[in-house]
CSV table of C-alpha atoms in Angstrom, one decimal:
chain,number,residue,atom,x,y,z
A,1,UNK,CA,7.7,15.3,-6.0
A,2,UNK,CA,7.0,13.2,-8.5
A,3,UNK,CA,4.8,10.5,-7.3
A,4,UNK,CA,3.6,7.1,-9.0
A,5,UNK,CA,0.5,5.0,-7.5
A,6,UNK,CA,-0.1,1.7,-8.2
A,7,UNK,CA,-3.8,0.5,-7.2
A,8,UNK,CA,-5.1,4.1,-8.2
A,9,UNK,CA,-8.2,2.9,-8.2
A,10,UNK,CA,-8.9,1.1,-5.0
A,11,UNK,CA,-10.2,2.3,-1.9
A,12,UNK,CA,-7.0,3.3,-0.3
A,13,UNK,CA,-5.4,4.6,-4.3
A,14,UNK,CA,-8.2,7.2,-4.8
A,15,UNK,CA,-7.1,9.0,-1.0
A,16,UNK,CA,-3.4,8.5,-2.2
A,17,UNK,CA,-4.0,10.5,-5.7
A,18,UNK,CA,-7.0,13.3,-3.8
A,19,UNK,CA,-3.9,13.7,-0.9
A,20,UNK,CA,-1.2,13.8,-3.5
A,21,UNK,CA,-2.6,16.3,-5.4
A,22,UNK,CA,-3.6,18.7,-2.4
A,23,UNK,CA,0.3,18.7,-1.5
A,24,UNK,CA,1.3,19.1,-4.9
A,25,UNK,CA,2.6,16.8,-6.0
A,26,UNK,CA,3.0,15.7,-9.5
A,27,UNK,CA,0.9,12.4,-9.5
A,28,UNK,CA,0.7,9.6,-12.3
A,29,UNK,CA,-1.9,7.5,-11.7
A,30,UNK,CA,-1.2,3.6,-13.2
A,31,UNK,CA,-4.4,1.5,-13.4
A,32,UNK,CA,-6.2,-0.6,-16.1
A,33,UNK,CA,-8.9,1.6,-16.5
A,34,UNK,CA,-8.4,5.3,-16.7
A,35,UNK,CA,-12.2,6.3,-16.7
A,36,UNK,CA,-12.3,5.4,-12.9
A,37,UNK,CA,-10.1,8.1,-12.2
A,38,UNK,CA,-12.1,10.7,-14.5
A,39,UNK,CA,-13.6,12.7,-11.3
A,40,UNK,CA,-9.9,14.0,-10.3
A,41,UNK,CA,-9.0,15.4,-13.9
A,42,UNK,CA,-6.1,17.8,-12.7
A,43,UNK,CA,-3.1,19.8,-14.3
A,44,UNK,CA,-1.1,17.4,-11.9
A,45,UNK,CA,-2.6,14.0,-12.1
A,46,UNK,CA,-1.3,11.9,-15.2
A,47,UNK,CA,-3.4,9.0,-16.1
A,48,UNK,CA,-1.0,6.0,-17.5
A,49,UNK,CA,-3.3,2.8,-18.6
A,50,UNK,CA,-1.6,-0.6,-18.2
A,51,UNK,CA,-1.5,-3.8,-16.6
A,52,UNK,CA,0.4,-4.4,-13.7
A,53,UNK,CA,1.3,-8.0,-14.8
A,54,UNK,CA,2.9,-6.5,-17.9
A,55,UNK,CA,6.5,-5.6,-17.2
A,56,UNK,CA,6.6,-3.3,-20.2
A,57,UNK,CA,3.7,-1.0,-19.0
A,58,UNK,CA,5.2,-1.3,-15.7
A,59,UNK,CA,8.5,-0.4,-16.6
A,60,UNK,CA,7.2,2.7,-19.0
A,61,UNK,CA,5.5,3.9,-16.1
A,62,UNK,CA,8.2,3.9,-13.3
A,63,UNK,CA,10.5,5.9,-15.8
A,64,UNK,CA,11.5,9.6,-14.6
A,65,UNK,CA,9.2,9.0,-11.0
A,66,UNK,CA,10.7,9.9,-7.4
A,67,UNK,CA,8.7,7.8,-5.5
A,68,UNK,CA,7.0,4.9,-5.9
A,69,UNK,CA,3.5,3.9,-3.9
A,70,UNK,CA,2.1,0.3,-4.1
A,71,UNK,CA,-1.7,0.5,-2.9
A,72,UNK,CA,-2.3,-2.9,-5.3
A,73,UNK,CA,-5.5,-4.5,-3.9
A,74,UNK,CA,-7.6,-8.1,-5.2
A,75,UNK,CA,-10.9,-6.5,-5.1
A,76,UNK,CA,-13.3,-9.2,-4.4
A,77,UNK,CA,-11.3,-12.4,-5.4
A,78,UNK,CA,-9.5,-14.6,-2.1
A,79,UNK,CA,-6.8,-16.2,-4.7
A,80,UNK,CA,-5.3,-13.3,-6.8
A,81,UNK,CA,-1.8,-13.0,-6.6
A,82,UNK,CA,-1.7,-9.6,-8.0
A,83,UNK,CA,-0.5,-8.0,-4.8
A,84,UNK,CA,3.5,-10.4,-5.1
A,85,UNK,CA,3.2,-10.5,-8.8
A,86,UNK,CA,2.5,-7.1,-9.5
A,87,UNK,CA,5.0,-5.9,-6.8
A,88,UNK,CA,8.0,-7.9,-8.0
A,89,UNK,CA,7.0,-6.0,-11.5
A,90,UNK,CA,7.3,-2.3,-10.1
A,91,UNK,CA,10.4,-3.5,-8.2
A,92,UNK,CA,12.4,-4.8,-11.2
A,93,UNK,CA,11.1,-1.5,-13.4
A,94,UNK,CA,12.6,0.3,-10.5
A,95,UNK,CA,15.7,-0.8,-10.3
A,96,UNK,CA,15.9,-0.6,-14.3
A,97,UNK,CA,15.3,3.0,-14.1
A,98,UNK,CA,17.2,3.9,-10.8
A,99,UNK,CA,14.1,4.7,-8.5
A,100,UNK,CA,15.0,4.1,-4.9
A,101,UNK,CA,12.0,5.5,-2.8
A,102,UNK,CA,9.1,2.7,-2.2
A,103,UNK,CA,6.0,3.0,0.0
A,104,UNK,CA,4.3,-0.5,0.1
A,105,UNK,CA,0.8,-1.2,1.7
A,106,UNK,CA,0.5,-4.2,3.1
A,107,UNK,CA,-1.6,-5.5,6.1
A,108,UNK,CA,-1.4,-5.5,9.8
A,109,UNK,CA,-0.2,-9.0,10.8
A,110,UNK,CA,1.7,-9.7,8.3
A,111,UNK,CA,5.0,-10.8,9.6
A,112,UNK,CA,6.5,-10.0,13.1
A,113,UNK,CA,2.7,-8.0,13.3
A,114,UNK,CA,0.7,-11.1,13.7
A,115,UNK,CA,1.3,-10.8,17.2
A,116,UNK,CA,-1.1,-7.2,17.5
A,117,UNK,CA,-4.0,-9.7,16.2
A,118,UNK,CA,-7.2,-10.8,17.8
A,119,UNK,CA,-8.2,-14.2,17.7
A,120,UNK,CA,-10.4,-13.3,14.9
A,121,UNK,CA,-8.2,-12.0,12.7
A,122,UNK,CA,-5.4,-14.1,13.1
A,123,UNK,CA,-7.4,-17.4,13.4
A,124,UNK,CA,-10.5,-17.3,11.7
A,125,UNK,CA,-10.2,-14.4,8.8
A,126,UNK,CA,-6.1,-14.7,7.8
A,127,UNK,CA,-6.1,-18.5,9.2
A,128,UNK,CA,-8.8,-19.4,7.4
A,129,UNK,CA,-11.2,-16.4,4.9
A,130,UNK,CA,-8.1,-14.8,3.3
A,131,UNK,CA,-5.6,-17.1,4.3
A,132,UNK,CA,-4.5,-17.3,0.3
A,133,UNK,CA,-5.0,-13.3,0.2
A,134,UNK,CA,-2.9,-13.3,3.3
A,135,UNK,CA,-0.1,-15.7,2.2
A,136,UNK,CA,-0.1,-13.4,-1.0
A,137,UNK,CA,1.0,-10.0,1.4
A,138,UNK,CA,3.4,-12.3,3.0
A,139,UNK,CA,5.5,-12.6,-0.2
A,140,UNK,CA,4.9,-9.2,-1.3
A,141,UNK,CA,6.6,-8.2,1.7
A,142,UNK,CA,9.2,-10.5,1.1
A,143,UNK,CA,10.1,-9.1,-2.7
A,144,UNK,CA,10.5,-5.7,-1.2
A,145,UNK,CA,12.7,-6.9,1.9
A,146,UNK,CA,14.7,-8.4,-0.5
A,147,UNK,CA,14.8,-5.3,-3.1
A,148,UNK,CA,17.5,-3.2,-1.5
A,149,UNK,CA,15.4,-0.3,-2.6
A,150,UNK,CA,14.8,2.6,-0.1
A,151,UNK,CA,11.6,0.6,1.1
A,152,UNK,CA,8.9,1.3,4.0
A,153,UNK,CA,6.3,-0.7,4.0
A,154,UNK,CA,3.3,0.3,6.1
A,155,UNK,CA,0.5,-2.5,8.0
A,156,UNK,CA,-2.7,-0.7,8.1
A,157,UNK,CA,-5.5,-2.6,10.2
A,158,UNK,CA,-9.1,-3.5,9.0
A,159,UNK,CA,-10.1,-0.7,6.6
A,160,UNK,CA,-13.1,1.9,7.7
A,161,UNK,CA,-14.8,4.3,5.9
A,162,UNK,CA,-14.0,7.2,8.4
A,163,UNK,CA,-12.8,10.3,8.3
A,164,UNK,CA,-9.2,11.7,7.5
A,165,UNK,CA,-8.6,12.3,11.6
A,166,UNK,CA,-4.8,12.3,11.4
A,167,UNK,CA,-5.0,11.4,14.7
A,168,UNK,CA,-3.7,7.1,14.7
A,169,UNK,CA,-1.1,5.1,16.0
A,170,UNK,CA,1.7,4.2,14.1
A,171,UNK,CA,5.2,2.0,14.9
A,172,UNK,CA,3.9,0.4,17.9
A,173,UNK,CA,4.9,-2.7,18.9
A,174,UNK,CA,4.4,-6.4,17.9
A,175,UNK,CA,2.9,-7.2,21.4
A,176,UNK,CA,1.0,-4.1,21.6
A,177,UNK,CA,-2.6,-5.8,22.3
A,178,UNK,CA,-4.8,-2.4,23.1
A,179,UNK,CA,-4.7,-1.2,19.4
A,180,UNK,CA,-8.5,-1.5,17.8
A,181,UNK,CA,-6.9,-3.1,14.6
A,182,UNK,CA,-9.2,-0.5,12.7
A,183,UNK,CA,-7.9,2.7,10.1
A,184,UNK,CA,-9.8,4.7,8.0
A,185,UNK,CA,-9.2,4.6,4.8
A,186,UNK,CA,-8.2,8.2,4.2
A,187,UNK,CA,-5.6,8.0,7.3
A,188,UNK,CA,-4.3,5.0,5.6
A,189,UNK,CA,-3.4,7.8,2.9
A,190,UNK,CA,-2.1,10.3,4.8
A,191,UNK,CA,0.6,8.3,7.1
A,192,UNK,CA,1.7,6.8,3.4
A,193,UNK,CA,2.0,10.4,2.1
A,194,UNK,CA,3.8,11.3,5.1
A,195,UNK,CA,6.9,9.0,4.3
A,196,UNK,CA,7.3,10.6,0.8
A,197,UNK,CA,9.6,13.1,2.4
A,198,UNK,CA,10.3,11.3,5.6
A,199,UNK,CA,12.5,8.7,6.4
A,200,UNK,CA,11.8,8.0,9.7
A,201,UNK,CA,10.9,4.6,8.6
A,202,UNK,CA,13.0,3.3,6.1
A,203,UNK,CA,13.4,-0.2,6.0
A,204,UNK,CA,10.9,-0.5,8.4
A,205,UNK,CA,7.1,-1.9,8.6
A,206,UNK,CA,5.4,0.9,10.6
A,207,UNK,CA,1.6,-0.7,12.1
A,208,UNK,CA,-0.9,1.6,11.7
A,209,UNK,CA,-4.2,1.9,13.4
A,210,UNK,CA,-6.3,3.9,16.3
């Protein structure tokens, strides 16, 4: 398949293009700086430079892709918007070129989901630390709700630095209180590469977590 990234270069986008490329997939990689990407130089992987806020470069990229994955992340900044903003971007360039398939990352408790939080995390670290990072998922989600693209949008919980296990819980539900609300980073990667040939989960917002 052939398989754009958006947020290549994050913690989750650099599992998304090592996965994609062990399935074979014909990857293009879209991020503002290319030399981040250098140690995965591959006859597969395509390297497209551009800003995510820039329509054009979006909409260059998105042309002649299959599916579409959106792994956009704010780094260390609690106001970006980068996440809604860029996401309307590759939505619009989408629809311009006729892509239907969509994989969006978002976070678990966004939406209907806020109910599988801890006090913590629903209180103290979206209430109050990322509320603004928070609020910024929330309308991402919204966008691609409201895309009528062939959408799944997937709610990891608090990012680790573990192993690819493949062994996680996925689609539970909002009450569901006993998950940890943790996910490795590379099993973040590998349920998202699972729905690039599934649709067990279209227009749905699969959890995710052990």
């Amino acid at each position: 398949m052939k398989v754009i990234v958006f947020g290549s270069t994050g913690t989750i986008g650099k599992h998304l293009i090592e996965q994609s490329l062990e399935k074979g997939h014909q990857v293009t990689a879209f991020c503002r700086d290319a030399s981040k990407l250098a140690q995965f130089a591959h006859p597969l992987l395509k390297t497209v430079q551009g800003d995510v806020f820039n329509p054009t470069d979006v909409h260059a990229a998105v042309k002649g892709q299959e599916v579409v994955i959106i792994a956009l992340g704010s780094g260390k900044s609690r106001n970006s918007v980068v996440r809604s903003e860029g996401t309307r971007n590759v939505l619009a360039a989408m629809k311009t070129n006729g892509v239907e398939r969509l994989i969006c990352q978002s976070t678990l408790g966004a939406g209907e989901s806020n109910g599988n939080l801890n006090f913590f995390w629903k209180h103290i670290m979206f209430g109050w630390f990322l509320k603004q990072v928070f609020l910024d998922h929330e309308l991402q989600e919204r966008y691609v709700r409201n895309s009528g693209l062939n959408w799944t949008i997937v709610r990891p919980g608090s990012f680790t630095n573990g192993e690819r296990t493949t062994r996680y819980l996925h689609g539970f539900g909002p009450g569901d209180k006993s998950v940890k609300l943790k996910i490795s980073r590379a099993d973040v990667a590998h349920f998202i590469l699972n729905q690039v040939g599934d649709l067990r989960y279209l227009h749905q917002t699969p959890g995710l977590s052990y």
